[in-house]
XYZ file of C-alpha atoms in Angstrom:
683
model
C -10.399 -26.700 6.418
C -10.086 -26.678 10.152
C -12.435 -24.426 12.230
C -11.882 -21.151 13.424
C -10.147 -21.329 17.290
C -10.362 -18.405 19.543
C -12.621 -17.263 22.205
C -15.449 -16.181 19.922
C -15.542 -19.226 18.233
C -15.576 -20.982 21.378
C -18.250 -18.965 22.637
C -20.447 -19.432 19.684
C -19.965 -22.933 19.680
C -21.342 -22.963 23.414
C -24.527 -21.057 22.155
C -24.951 -23.145 19.821
C -25.262 -26.467 22.029
C -27.101 -24.645 24.504
C -30.023 -24.128 21.756
C -29.300 -27.471 20.103
C -32.742 -29.521 20.490
C -33.983 -32.716 19.130
C -32.047 -34.951 16.596
C -31.403 -37.626 19.074
C -31.408 -40.566 16.694
C -29.194 -38.663 14.113
C -26.939 -37.940 17.050
C -26.804 -41.429 18.119
C -25.891 -43.078 14.586
C -23.269 -40.519 14.289
C -21.480 -41.416 17.829
C -22.212 -45.184 16.493
C -19.948 -44.452 13.877
C -17.451 -42.660 15.426
C -17.088 -45.802 17.904
C -17.130 -48.084 14.610
C -19.997 -49.966 16.224
C -21.284 -53.246 14.469
C -23.942 -52.128 11.370
C -23.172 -48.364 11.332
C -21.385 -46.986 8.364
C -18.958 -44.581 8.249
C -20.724 -42.381 5.632
C -23.469 -40.442 7.076
C -25.495 -38.514 4.278
C -27.857 -36.106 5.864
C -30.265 -34.545 3.453
C -33.287 -32.218 3.788
C -34.692 -28.654 2.466
C -33.242 -24.914 3.046
C -33.307 -24.242 6.980
C -34.000 -27.485 8.241
C -31.000 -27.540 10.120
C -28.208 -29.311 8.462
C -25.748 -27.004 9.252
C -26.707 -27.134 12.783
C -26.532 -30.803 13.057
C -23.169 -30.493 11.562
C -22.094 -28.467 14.140
C -23.231 -30.811 16.518
C -21.554 -33.602 15.088
C -18.136 -31.427 15.201
C -18.413 -30.994 18.915
C -19.315 -35.049 19.374
C -16.287 -35.809 17.189
C -13.893 -33.310 19.249
C -15.086 -34.854 22.374
C -14.329 -38.083 21.137
C -10.623 -36.999 20.394
C -10.986 -36.714 16.627
C -9.653 -34.343 14.149
C -12.646 -32.536 12.034
C -11.903 -31.417 8.399
C -14.663 -29.214 6.896
C -15.482 -28.438 3.668
C -18.106 -26.250 2.466
C -19.946 -27.063 -0.721
C -20.905 -23.603 -1.098
C -17.612 -22.154 -1.223
C -15.388 -24.841 -2.797
C -14.614 -24.750 -6.569
C -16.925 -27.306 -8.013
C -14.116 -29.746 -9.215
C -12.128 -32.566 -7.853
C -8.899 -30.163 -7.664
C -11.089 -27.654 -5.894
C -12.750 -30.094 -3.577
C -9.044 -31.848 -2.789
C -7.770 -28.082 -1.911
C -10.246 -27.980 0.928
C -10.216 -31.734 2.119
C -6.485 -32.328 2.409
C -6.358 -32.799 5.939
C -8.708 -35.859 5.310
C -6.088 -37.994 3.539
C -3.525 -37.161 5.696
C -3.731 -38.662 9.138
C -5.651 -40.998 11.271
C -9.256 -40.475 13.131
C -10.395 -37.904 10.709
C -14.157 -36.426 10.607
C -14.854 -34.857 7.474
C -18.128 -32.803 7.411
C -19.403 -31.622 3.845
C -22.159 -29.179 4.080
C -23.876 -27.381 1.222
C -23.189 -30.257 -0.806
C -25.932 -29.292 -3.558
C -23.765 -26.634 -4.791
C -21.159 -29.359 -6.009
C -23.680 -32.121 -6.305
C -22.100 -33.191 -9.964
C -19.304 -34.392 -7.638
C -21.358 -36.936 -5.773
C -19.886 -39.862 -8.510
C -16.172 -38.936 -8.102
C -16.908 -38.619 -4.217
C -18.197 -42.233 -3.957
C -15.843 -43.745 -6.441
C -12.973 -41.943 -6.084
C -12.375 -40.309 -3.160
C -13.954 -41.621 -0.402
C -12.552 -45.369 -0.938
C -9.228 -43.529 -0.775
C -9.638 -42.320 2.797
C -8.626 -44.486 5.882
C -10.253 -47.282 7.627
C -11.134 -44.999 10.484
C -12.344 -42.039 8.949
C -16.011 -40.698 9.632
C -17.613 -38.771 6.766
C -20.833 -36.976 6.856
C -22.087 -35.187 3.416
C -25.075 -32.969 4.027
C -27.046 -31.367 1.331
C -30.761 -30.818 0.067
C -31.042 -33.510 -2.463
C -30.873 -37.300 -1.231
C -27.900 -39.508 -2.673
C -28.320 -40.530 -6.150
C -29.666 -43.922 -7.067
C -26.625 -45.245 -8.175
C -25.144 -44.994 -4.897
C -28.403 -46.405 -3.149
C -28.435 -49.392 -5.434
C -24.881 -50.241 -5.157
C -24.529 -53.539 -2.735
C -20.786 -52.333 -2.067
C -22.027 -49.172 -0.384
C -25.079 -50.918 1.561
C -23.278 -51.505 4.577
C -21.171 -48.363 4.504
C -23.483 -45.547 3.717
C -26.509 -44.266 6.321
C -29.090 -42.202 4.875
C -30.492 -39.450 7.192
C -33.197 -37.122 6.236
C -33.956 -34.257 7.781
C -37.647 -33.199 8.200
C -39.497 -30.523 10.543
C -39.291 -30.742 14.183
C -41.846 -32.373 16.098
C -44.022 -30.041 18.540
C -42.294 -30.946 21.684
C -38.868 -30.316 20.454
C -39.782 -27.221 18.857
C -41.481 -26.544 21.806
C -38.444 -27.083 23.686
C -36.463 -24.843 21.128
C -38.268 -21.986 21.893
C -37.899 -22.383 25.703
C -33.914 -22.518 25.408
C -33.975 -19.320 23.639
C -36.058 -17.735 26.299
C -39.233 -17.072 24.306
C -41.922 -16.472 26.661
C -44.477 -18.881 27.161
C -47.613 -16.596 26.217
C -46.040 -16.385 22.670
C -44.964 -19.607 22.020
C -48.189 -21.026 20.684
C -48.253 -18.549 18.002
C -45.184 -19.189 17.051
C -45.622 -22.860 16.948
C -48.466 -22.328 14.773
C -46.375 -19.892 12.155
C -43.226 -22.092 11.988
C -44.904 -25.528 11.813
C -41.627 -26.939 12.950
C -39.510 -25.508 10.615
C -36.341 -25.032 12.474
C -35.008 -21.556 10.796
C -38.082 -20.352 10.959
C -38.056 -21.141 14.677
C -35.190 -19.426 15.428
C -35.857 -16.183 13.287
C -38.829 -15.923 15.409
C -37.360 -16.534 18.501
C -34.725 -13.829 17.687
C -37.526 -11.356 17.019
C -39.624 -11.983 19.828
C -36.584 -11.498 22.266
C -36.684 -8.396 20.709
C -40.183 -7.569 21.812
C -41.208 -5.698 18.498
C -43.637 -8.499 16.998
C -47.097 -9.561 17.625
C -46.750 -13.028 16.975
C -50.508 -13.563 17.781
C -51.145 -12.285 13.986
C -48.593 -14.326 12.230
C -49.788 -17.099 9.684
C -47.756 -20.096 8.272
C -47.562 -19.835 4.516
C -44.364 -19.545 1.813
C -43.640 -16.142 2.547
C -42.881 -16.652 6.031
C -39.319 -16.254 6.162
C -40.015 -12.562 4.455
C -42.501 -11.712 7.371
C -40.095 -12.818 9.959
C -36.954 -10.923 8.287
C -39.024 -7.392 7.696
C -39.831 -7.509 11.327
C -36.197 -8.159 12.163
C -34.838 -5.757 10.043
C -36.841 -3.279 11.455
C -35.088 -3.974 14.961
C -31.254 -2.994 13.626
C -29.158 -0.979 15.574
C -28.122 1.136 13.018
C -28.254 2.050 9.158
C -24.463 0.599 9.173
C -26.326 -2.686 10.386
C -28.934 -2.645 8.113
C -26.549 -2.126 5.136
C -23.956 -4.712 6.247
C -26.826 -7.204 6.343
C -27.951 -6.521 3.031
C -24.444 -6.507 1.660
C -24.079 -9.962 3.165
C -27.338 -10.889 1.279
C -26.003 -9.858 -2.293
C -22.596 -11.324 -2.335
C -21.283 -14.760 -2.391
C -19.376 -14.230 0.526
C -18.456 -11.399 2.762
C -15.461 -10.059 4.363
C -14.414 -7.273 6.292
C -12.212 -6.021 3.833
C -15.537 -5.990 1.503
C -17.608 -4.536 4.372
C -14.889 -1.718 4.465
C -15.526 -1.071 0.979
C -19.131 -0.484 1.280
C -19.828 0.723 4.773
C -16.253 2.334 5.786
C -13.228 0.874 7.112
C -13.762 2.185 10.494
C -17.063 0.121 11.325
C -16.027 -2.849 8.989
C -14.923 -4.943 11.846
C -17.567 -4.298 14.332
C -20.220 -4.819 11.741
C -18.363 -8.156 10.878
C -18.583 -9.526 14.192
C -22.416 -8.576 14.685
C -22.781 -10.549 11.280
C -21.069 -13.669 12.694
C -23.683 -14.028 15.704
C -26.964 -13.814 13.599
C -28.552 -17.217 13.884
C -28.827 -17.681 10.116
C -25.129 -16.846 9.513
C -22.322 -19.517 8.614
C -18.658 -18.861 8.229
C -15.575 -20.548 6.866
C -12.137 -19.621 5.590
C -13.313 -17.683 2.552
C -15.671 -15.569 4.910
C -19.059 -15.490 5.808
C -22.248 -16.348 3.965
C -26.091 -16.183 5.232
C -28.835 -18.904 4.713
C -29.514 -18.815 1.078
C -33.440 -18.276 1.937
C -32.494 -15.356 3.993
C -29.898 -13.701 1.496
C -32.876 -14.118 -1.619
C -35.260 -12.476 0.713
C -33.263 -9.520 1.836
C -31.342 -8.800 -1.738
C -34.988 -8.548 -3.387
C -36.601 -6.387 -0.871
C -33.438 -4.122 -1.025
C -33.883 -3.740 -4.749
C -37.779 -3.414 -4.762
C -37.460 -0.713 -1.486
C -34.613 1.286 -2.328
C -32.876 0.788 -6.080
C -30.774 3.935 -5.789
C -29.155 2.585 -2.415
C -29.077 -1.097 -4.004
C -27.249 0.314 -6.762
C -24.588 2.174 -4.867
C -23.927 -1.035 -2.465
C -23.608 -3.440 -5.732
C -21.595 -0.644 -7.376
C -19.142 -0.592 -4.560
C -19.177 -4.092 -3.638
C -18.493 -5.254 -7.581
C -15.326 -2.733 -7.324
C -13.974 -4.523 -4.661
C -14.624 -7.998 -6.002
C -13.314 -6.573 -9.640
C -10.001 -5.507 -7.856
C -9.735 -8.740 -5.998
C -10.154 -10.425 -9.299
C -7.517 -8.617 -10.993
C -5.051 -9.111 -8.381
C -5.722 -12.642 -6.601
C -3.100 -15.252 -7.157
C -3.236 -17.863 -9.794
C -4.925 -20.579 -7.446
C -7.270 -18.260 -6.163
C -8.273 -16.403 -9.673
C -11.378 -18.569 -10.557
C -12.770 -18.703 -6.903
C -12.246 -14.389 -7.252
C -14.146 -14.797 -10.831
C -16.706 -16.785 -9.289
C -17.586 -14.387 -6.787
C -17.562 -11.447 -9.032
C -20.027 -13.194 -11.601
C -22.538 -13.993 -8.756
C -23.557 -10.561 -8.455
C -25.377 -11.008 -11.694
C -27.824 -13.669 -10.728
C -30.526 -11.098 -10.612
C -32.276 -8.921 -13.690
C -32.438 -10.018 -17.272
C -29.229 -12.045 -16.936
C -30.830 -14.283 -14.663
C -30.905 -17.520 -16.838
C -27.468 -17.149 -17.811
C -26.196 -17.207 -14.362
C -28.458 -18.125 -11.541
C -30.280 -21.346 -13.078
C -26.698 -22.849 -13.269
C -27.948 -24.761 -9.937
C -25.848 -27.873 -10.505
C -21.798 -27.333 -10.672
C -19.482 -29.956 -10.091
C -20.254 -32.621 -13.235
C -17.030 -31.105 -14.931
C -13.809 -29.206 -14.405
C -11.635 -27.477 -16.306
C -7.994 -29.238 -17.287
C -5.405 -28.392 -19.818
C -4.813 -30.082 -22.990
C -3.251 -33.395 -23.166
C -1.710 -35.670 -25.962
C -4.596 -38.029 -25.843
C -6.739 -35.430 -26.391
C -5.729 -34.401 -29.737
C -7.999 -36.848 -31.853
C -10.941 -36.850 -29.440
C -11.366 -33.280 -29.917
C -11.335 -33.150 -33.649
C -13.935 -36.153 -33.385
C -15.807 -34.350 -31.153
C -15.978 -31.139 -33.388
C -16.274 -32.951 -36.697
C -19.474 -35.017 -35.328
C -21.009 -31.242 -33.845
C -19.759 -28.762 -36.598
C -18.641 -30.746 -39.814
C -15.435 -31.353 -41.606
C -14.167 -27.597 -42.240
C -14.205 -26.950 -38.691
C -12.405 -30.330 -37.705
C -9.617 -28.996 -40.230
C -9.556 -25.630 -38.135
C -9.180 -27.298 -35.231
C -6.486 -29.917 -36.270
C -4.235 -26.796 -37.431
C -5.040 -24.499 -34.131
C -3.668 -27.896 -32.190
C -0.526 -27.753 -33.834
C -0.219 -23.916 -34.003
C -1.358 -23.130 -30.385
C -2.143 -25.996 -28.140
C -1.931 -24.176 -24.952
C -4.994 -22.085 -26.396
C -7.260 -25.480 -25.577
C -9.199 -25.687 -22.111
C -10.466 -29.051 -21.868
C -13.402 -30.206 -19.739
C -13.544 -33.440 -18.246
C -16.262 -35.428 -16.236
C -15.466 -35.319 -12.795
C -16.622 -38.833 -12.252
C -14.596 -40.583 -15.135
C -12.067 -38.019 -16.182
C -13.282 -38.384 -19.732
C -13.400 -35.443 -21.994
C -16.725 -34.193 -22.621
C -16.356 -30.499 -23.804
C -13.504 -28.210 -25.162
C -12.923 -24.316 -25.715
C -10.622 -23.001 -28.468
C -9.716 -19.399 -26.639
C -7.000 -17.974 -28.999
C -4.380 -15.179 -28.307
C -3.783 -13.612 -31.967
C -0.840 -11.271 -32.314
C -0.059 -11.902 -36.056
C -2.899 -11.502 -38.755
C -0.794 -13.752 -40.869
C -1.164 -16.662 -38.787
C -4.575 -18.937 -38.954
C -6.559 -16.338 -41.718
C -6.096 -18.278 -44.733
C -7.708 -21.423 -43.361
C -10.243 -19.902 -40.997
C -12.287 -17.085 -42.334
C -13.723 -16.204 -38.918
C -10.498 -15.374 -37.925
C -9.769 -13.549 -41.064
C -12.662 -11.330 -40.558
C -11.946 -10.574 -37.120
C -8.320 -9.281 -38.075
C -10.112 -7.196 -41.045
C -12.285 -5.619 -38.327
C -9.729 -4.456 -36.495
C -7.533 -3.344 -39.055
C -10.264 -0.523 -39.942
C -10.219 0.620 -36.545
C -6.506 0.867 -36.481
C -3.361 -1.239 -35.989
C -2.521 -2.966 -32.701
C 0.342 -1.373 -30.558
C 3.724 -3.964 -30.364
C 2.609 -4.995 -26.518
C -1.497 -5.901 -27.474
C -3.078 -9.036 -28.583
C -6.481 -10.138 -29.713
C -8.808 -13.092 -27.743
C -11.090 -15.201 -29.711
C -13.400 -17.612 -28.442
C -13.350 -19.481 -31.605
C -14.904 -23.048 -30.354
C -16.911 -23.819 -27.679
C -17.566 -27.676 -28.152
C -19.930 -29.768 -25.983
C -21.902 -32.252 -27.680
C -23.924 -32.797 -24.615
C -25.446 -29.424 -24.751
C -23.782 -27.447 -27.909
C -24.836 -23.692 -28.131
C -26.760 -24.046 -24.927
C -26.411 -22.934 -21.663
C -25.005 -25.581 -19.415
C -22.849 -25.868 -16.274
C -19.727 -26.338 -18.592
C -20.680 -23.522 -20.471
C -20.468 -21.513 -17.101
C -16.729 -23.023 -16.704
C -16.135 -21.781 -19.883
C -17.622 -18.208 -19.150
C -15.325 -17.841 -16.160
C -12.337 -18.435 -17.951
C -13.269 -15.822 -20.551
C -14.151 -13.182 -17.907
C -11.007 -14.244 -15.838
C -8.786 -13.426 -18.999
C -10.942 -10.301 -19.769
C -10.003 -9.366 -16.391
C -6.494 -10.355 -15.899
C -4.904 -10.079 -19.312
C -2.617 -7.061 -20.174
C -2.460 -5.851 -23.548
C -5.746 -6.937 -24.343
C -6.777 -4.863 -27.177
C -9.988 -6.845 -28.413
C -12.059 -9.812 -27.772
C -14.406 -12.031 -29.867
C -16.912 -14.452 -28.822
C -18.307 -16.569 -31.760
C -21.680 -18.411 -31.539
C -24.039 -20.459 -33.391
C -27.181 -19.093 -31.603
C -27.130 -15.294 -31.618
C -30.593 -15.335 -30.508
C -29.783 -17.122 -27.312
C -26.507 -15.436 -26.644
C -27.061 -11.894 -28.123
C -28.619 -10.424 -25.088
C -25.586 -11.785 -22.794
C -23.142 -10.476 -25.128
C -24.741 -6.772 -25.447
C -24.939 -6.890 -21.671
C -21.111 -7.440 -21.575
C -20.192 -5.009 -23.698
C -19.783 -7.198 -27.131
C -21.765 -5.982 -29.920
C -22.392 -8.167 -33.093
C -19.515 -7.750 -35.548
C -20.052 -10.071 -38.719
C -21.433 -13.406 -39.452
C -19.867 -16.356 -41.357
C -22.300 -18.781 -42.965
C -20.811 -22.433 -42.271
C -21.762 -25.959 -43.271
C -25.094 -27.867 -42.473
C -26.761 -24.649 -42.861
C -25.316 -23.230 -39.923
C -24.327 -19.518 -39.443
C -21.702 -18.452 -36.879
C -22.038 -15.105 -34.912
C -19.227 -13.064 -33.752
C -19.269 -10.701 -31.323
C -16.414 -8.164 -30.360
C -15.359 -5.544 -27.680
C -12.554 -2.898 -28.266
C -10.860 -2.911 -25.049
C -8.342 0.235 -26.071
C -11.718 2.543 -26.013
C -13.553 0.468 -22.805
C -11.499 0.762 -19.318
C -12.280 -2.107 -16.998
C -14.068 0.098 -14.386
C -16.126 1.840 -17.371
C -16.993 -1.763 -18.843
C -17.974 -3.095 -15.488
C -20.100 -0.152 -14.396
C -21.645 -1.147 -17.566
C -22.648 -4.681 -17.040
C -24.381 -3.846 -13.541
C -27.029 -6.465 -13.476
C -29.762 -3.825 -14.504
C -33.540 -3.585 -13.516
C -35.614 -6.483 -12.509
C -38.018 -5.675 -15.321
C -37.410 -8.163 -18.317
C -36.449 -4.820 -20.624
C -34.562 -2.177 -18.802
C -34.623 1.047 -19.564
C -30.892 1.771 -19.433
C -29.257 3.742 -21.992
C -27.118 2.063 -24.583
C -23.665 2.073 -24.061
C -21.437 4.219 -26.412
C -19.613 2.455 -28.804
C -16.513 3.008 -30.867
C -17.507 4.305 -34.345
C -17.618 2.203 -37.404
C -15.419 4.786 -39.233
C -12.748 5.972 -36.929
C -10.845 9.157 -37.804
C -7.819 8.028 -39.929
C -4.492 9.430 -38.628
C -4.054 12.445 -41.088
C -7.791 13.169 -39.654
C -6.680 12.495 -36.142
C -3.918 15.069 -36.109
C -5.869 17.543 -37.715
C -8.172 17.492 -35.161
C -5.937 17.790 -32.466
C -4.633 20.851 -33.802
C -7.962 22.062 -34.352
C -9.193 21.663 -30.839
C -5.713 23.184 -29.338
C -6.632 26.338 -31.548
C -10.040 25.942 -30.019
C -8.812 24.990 -26.691
C -10.317 28.449 -25.098
C -13.224 28.723 -27.158
C -15.845 26.103 -25.434
C -18.612 26.731 -27.917
C -15.845 25.909 -30.860
C -14.347 22.932 -29.159
C -17.779 21.208 -28.789
C -17.922 20.443 -32.579
C -14.280 18.949 -32.537
C -14.072 16.398 -34.547
C -12.407 14.381 -31.558
C -15.611 13.554 -30.269
C -15.732 11.434 -33.188
C -12.507 9.100 -32.237
C -12.309 6.286 -29.511
C -10.663 9.249 -26.719
C -14.281 10.245 -26.637
C -15.002 6.622 -25.354
C -12.070 5.684 -23.461
C -12.059 8.807 -20.767
C -15.753 9.389 -20.926
C -16.194 12.718 -22.153
C -20.031 12.371 -23.095
C -20.668 10.915 -19.555
C -19.446 14.101 -17.664
C -21.431 16.799 -16.990
C -19.398 19.049 -19.539
C -17.948 16.995 -21.940
C -16.173 19.916 -23.531
C -14.267 20.078 -20.439
C -13.524 16.317 -20.372
C -11.814 16.606 -23.970
C -9.841 20.021 -22.604
C -8.667 18.104 -19.918
C -7.299 15.067 -22.140
C -5.162 17.752 -24.083
C -3.975 19.331 -21.078
C -2.771 15.829 -19.922
C -1.596 15.008 -23.316
C 0.736 18.280 -23.114
C 1.915 17.385 -19.964
C 2.913 13.794 -20.916
C 4.865 15.842 -23.939
C 6.939 16.972 -20.872
C 7.848 13.735 -19.369
C 10.112 13.208 -22.195
C 13.287 15.177 -21.150
C 14.318 15.495 -24.844
C 11.148 17.230 -25.681
C 11.499 19.999 -23.305
C 11.779 22.765 -25.957
C 8.640 21.114 -27.503
C 6.447 21.376 -24.599
C 7.591 24.812 -23.326
C 6.282 25.955 -27.221
C 2.986 24.036 -26.712
C 2.342 25.226 -23.283
C 2.936 29.141 -23.986
C 0.937 28.958 -27.420
C -1.916 26.966 -26.152
C -2.306 26.585 -22.246
C -1.607 30.352 -21.534
C -3.529 33.021 -22.496
C -1.290 35.640 -22.256
C 0.338 34.863 -25.733
C -2.223 36.022 -27.877
C -0.181 35.470 -31.180
C 2.644 33.261 -32.700
C 4.857 36.422 -32.612
C 4.137 37.457 -28.843
C 4.706 33.158 -27.791
C 8.182 33.463 -29.524
C 8.902 36.399 -27.741
C 7.979 35.278 -24.361
C 10.372 32.216 -24.994
C 12.912 34.671 -25.896
C 13.358 32.882 -29.516
C 13.695 33.558 -32.926
C 10.218 33.215 -34.480
C 11.855 30.892 -36.915
C 13.168 28.684 -34.146
C 9.764 28.868 -32.281
C 7.784 27.802 -35.227
C 10.430 24.691 -35.743
C 9.580 23.769 -31.974
C 6.255 24.295 -32.151
C 6.034 22.073 -35.082
C 7.905 19.165 -33.329
C 5.484 19.769 -30.521
C 2.407 19.383 -32.698
C 4.056 15.964 -33.987
C 4.938 15.051 -30.457
C 1.730 15.666 -29.232
C -0.113 13.803 -31.759
C 1.712 10.995 -31.438
C 0.948 10.796 -27.456
C -2.917 11.278 -28.309
C -2.527 8.668 -31.050
C -1.384 5.896 -28.847
C -4.006 6.431 -26.370
C -6.168 6.331 -29.330
C -5.026 2.889 -30.107
C -5.173 1.752 -26.190
C -1.939 2.558 -25.124
C -1.504 3.492 -21.447
C -2.235 7.204 -20.480
C 0.452 8.862 -18.101
């Protein structure tokens, strides 16, 4: 992507150039690459620890390139979808014209693409292209040992600044001479620490003589810096940016309010530890971690409010994003789960890009069967063969980014007919049996089942490939229309059980299999779990290992039959204005109770009453049911009619006619509520 243009961007670049010091050797080697000097490689690989100044150096490279008349293309590894297609989507401009300088920042976030970048992407660039790769990790041994690259690759390790250079940085940041020695001793040449310390001392709020270097120096600096923020909105904006993958003005509007979002975004953008690109703004990783942990410890309630507002904004974005942007939006939503008891499932996926998701291709069929045979045995292989013929579009294939070879696949079934597959696959049959016990599907509803996740390199384990599968599953939960149930089958219930519970999927059944293996299937009835309620139940939870959050309500094991349901509706109508009697309604054992959250209200009885009133109003929507609606409304909603005879008189109807209209009204009302019970749309 190209960099921003406009007066603010120009002023920011000028400010960065003014405070840039040192790194003269690295700048000289970049200039040599631009000039095509003898012995200068066209690919520079910059690596160093977090906060050492890699991004700052790349900004300087950008300015050098533009002064040389070069066209600059940026790719941010932190924000790119870690796959060849995702990288190409950001780097398209680098392969379509002359005199390009490609700057790749944050490469550690898609380090798995290194082999593909080296062997496939870079050789396809024009001869006059210059490429800079910047990340925390040095290039791999395969790259360094490849003689073909020995004259083309220039490795630039970045370390701490020496004392004269660090002193010059503080001088350019207008730090008073009396404070420089204390800051230099504190920061020990760490550029981010120097920059933050300079920001703090300019505010005149810090006693630098008391600072001492150590692993908590960033936290110490930030605690001082946060204390000087202009307002509570500034603090919340900073803490929100630390919490999310990428910050945008609309996201800040959802948390702080639309009236101050633009102002807060502009303020964040000018901070010394902020970077920005096409997806939005992000803070330096070290800064984000310190701020987020401190906020959560200091103000758990405020943290939760911010998290919920942020999450619902990202949830809506994930629901409405285009297909091409969907996985990026899902990734941003999933990023919120990196803290708390679910951390091992989300945060520790620190290397992405080794594999990417793809569609099923004809030559994949036999390999998928063979992988299944070797991993789970012939019974599973036969089932995979069946679904390859019956539902090939349900297969998601995962390929090596470097070679394109198949490394894993997931069978993500979409099921609508209990007769398909159940006779061969007992897992599918048991799922349909469980659904049948809880009520049939409506015509526009379907099931989703992750039946196989075959990854021979990490079967049943936490892995980057498994994370891609989770993103796909989560995306379909959020974006599917008509989803009634979802099922996840795993060979290791002990490992995955906590995550399944966190995601609202309870254990439904177990299935004995070959090789002494037992599959456990977890399920969620989405008909009684509206998406917003599901999301609220899947908050990250406390930092403690065992959060004290109450267990979410689940659908009853033995829900009401249709006959029992209809009887409960009629009784609830009779008790509509008798709260003590309505509190004992059998409808509190229905799915409606969970779906509409009656028990989560301060007054559960009022929740039930409002649902009944809404259902009576729904009857009125059908113009053919006007007489039935009037009979229901006069009999139950208006207290003036104390008997059915009085209701008939109020309607001006013969008693027998009134009774017929009321019976038809009961029938229509029960149909409406039963439709809602099974997950149908509520008007």
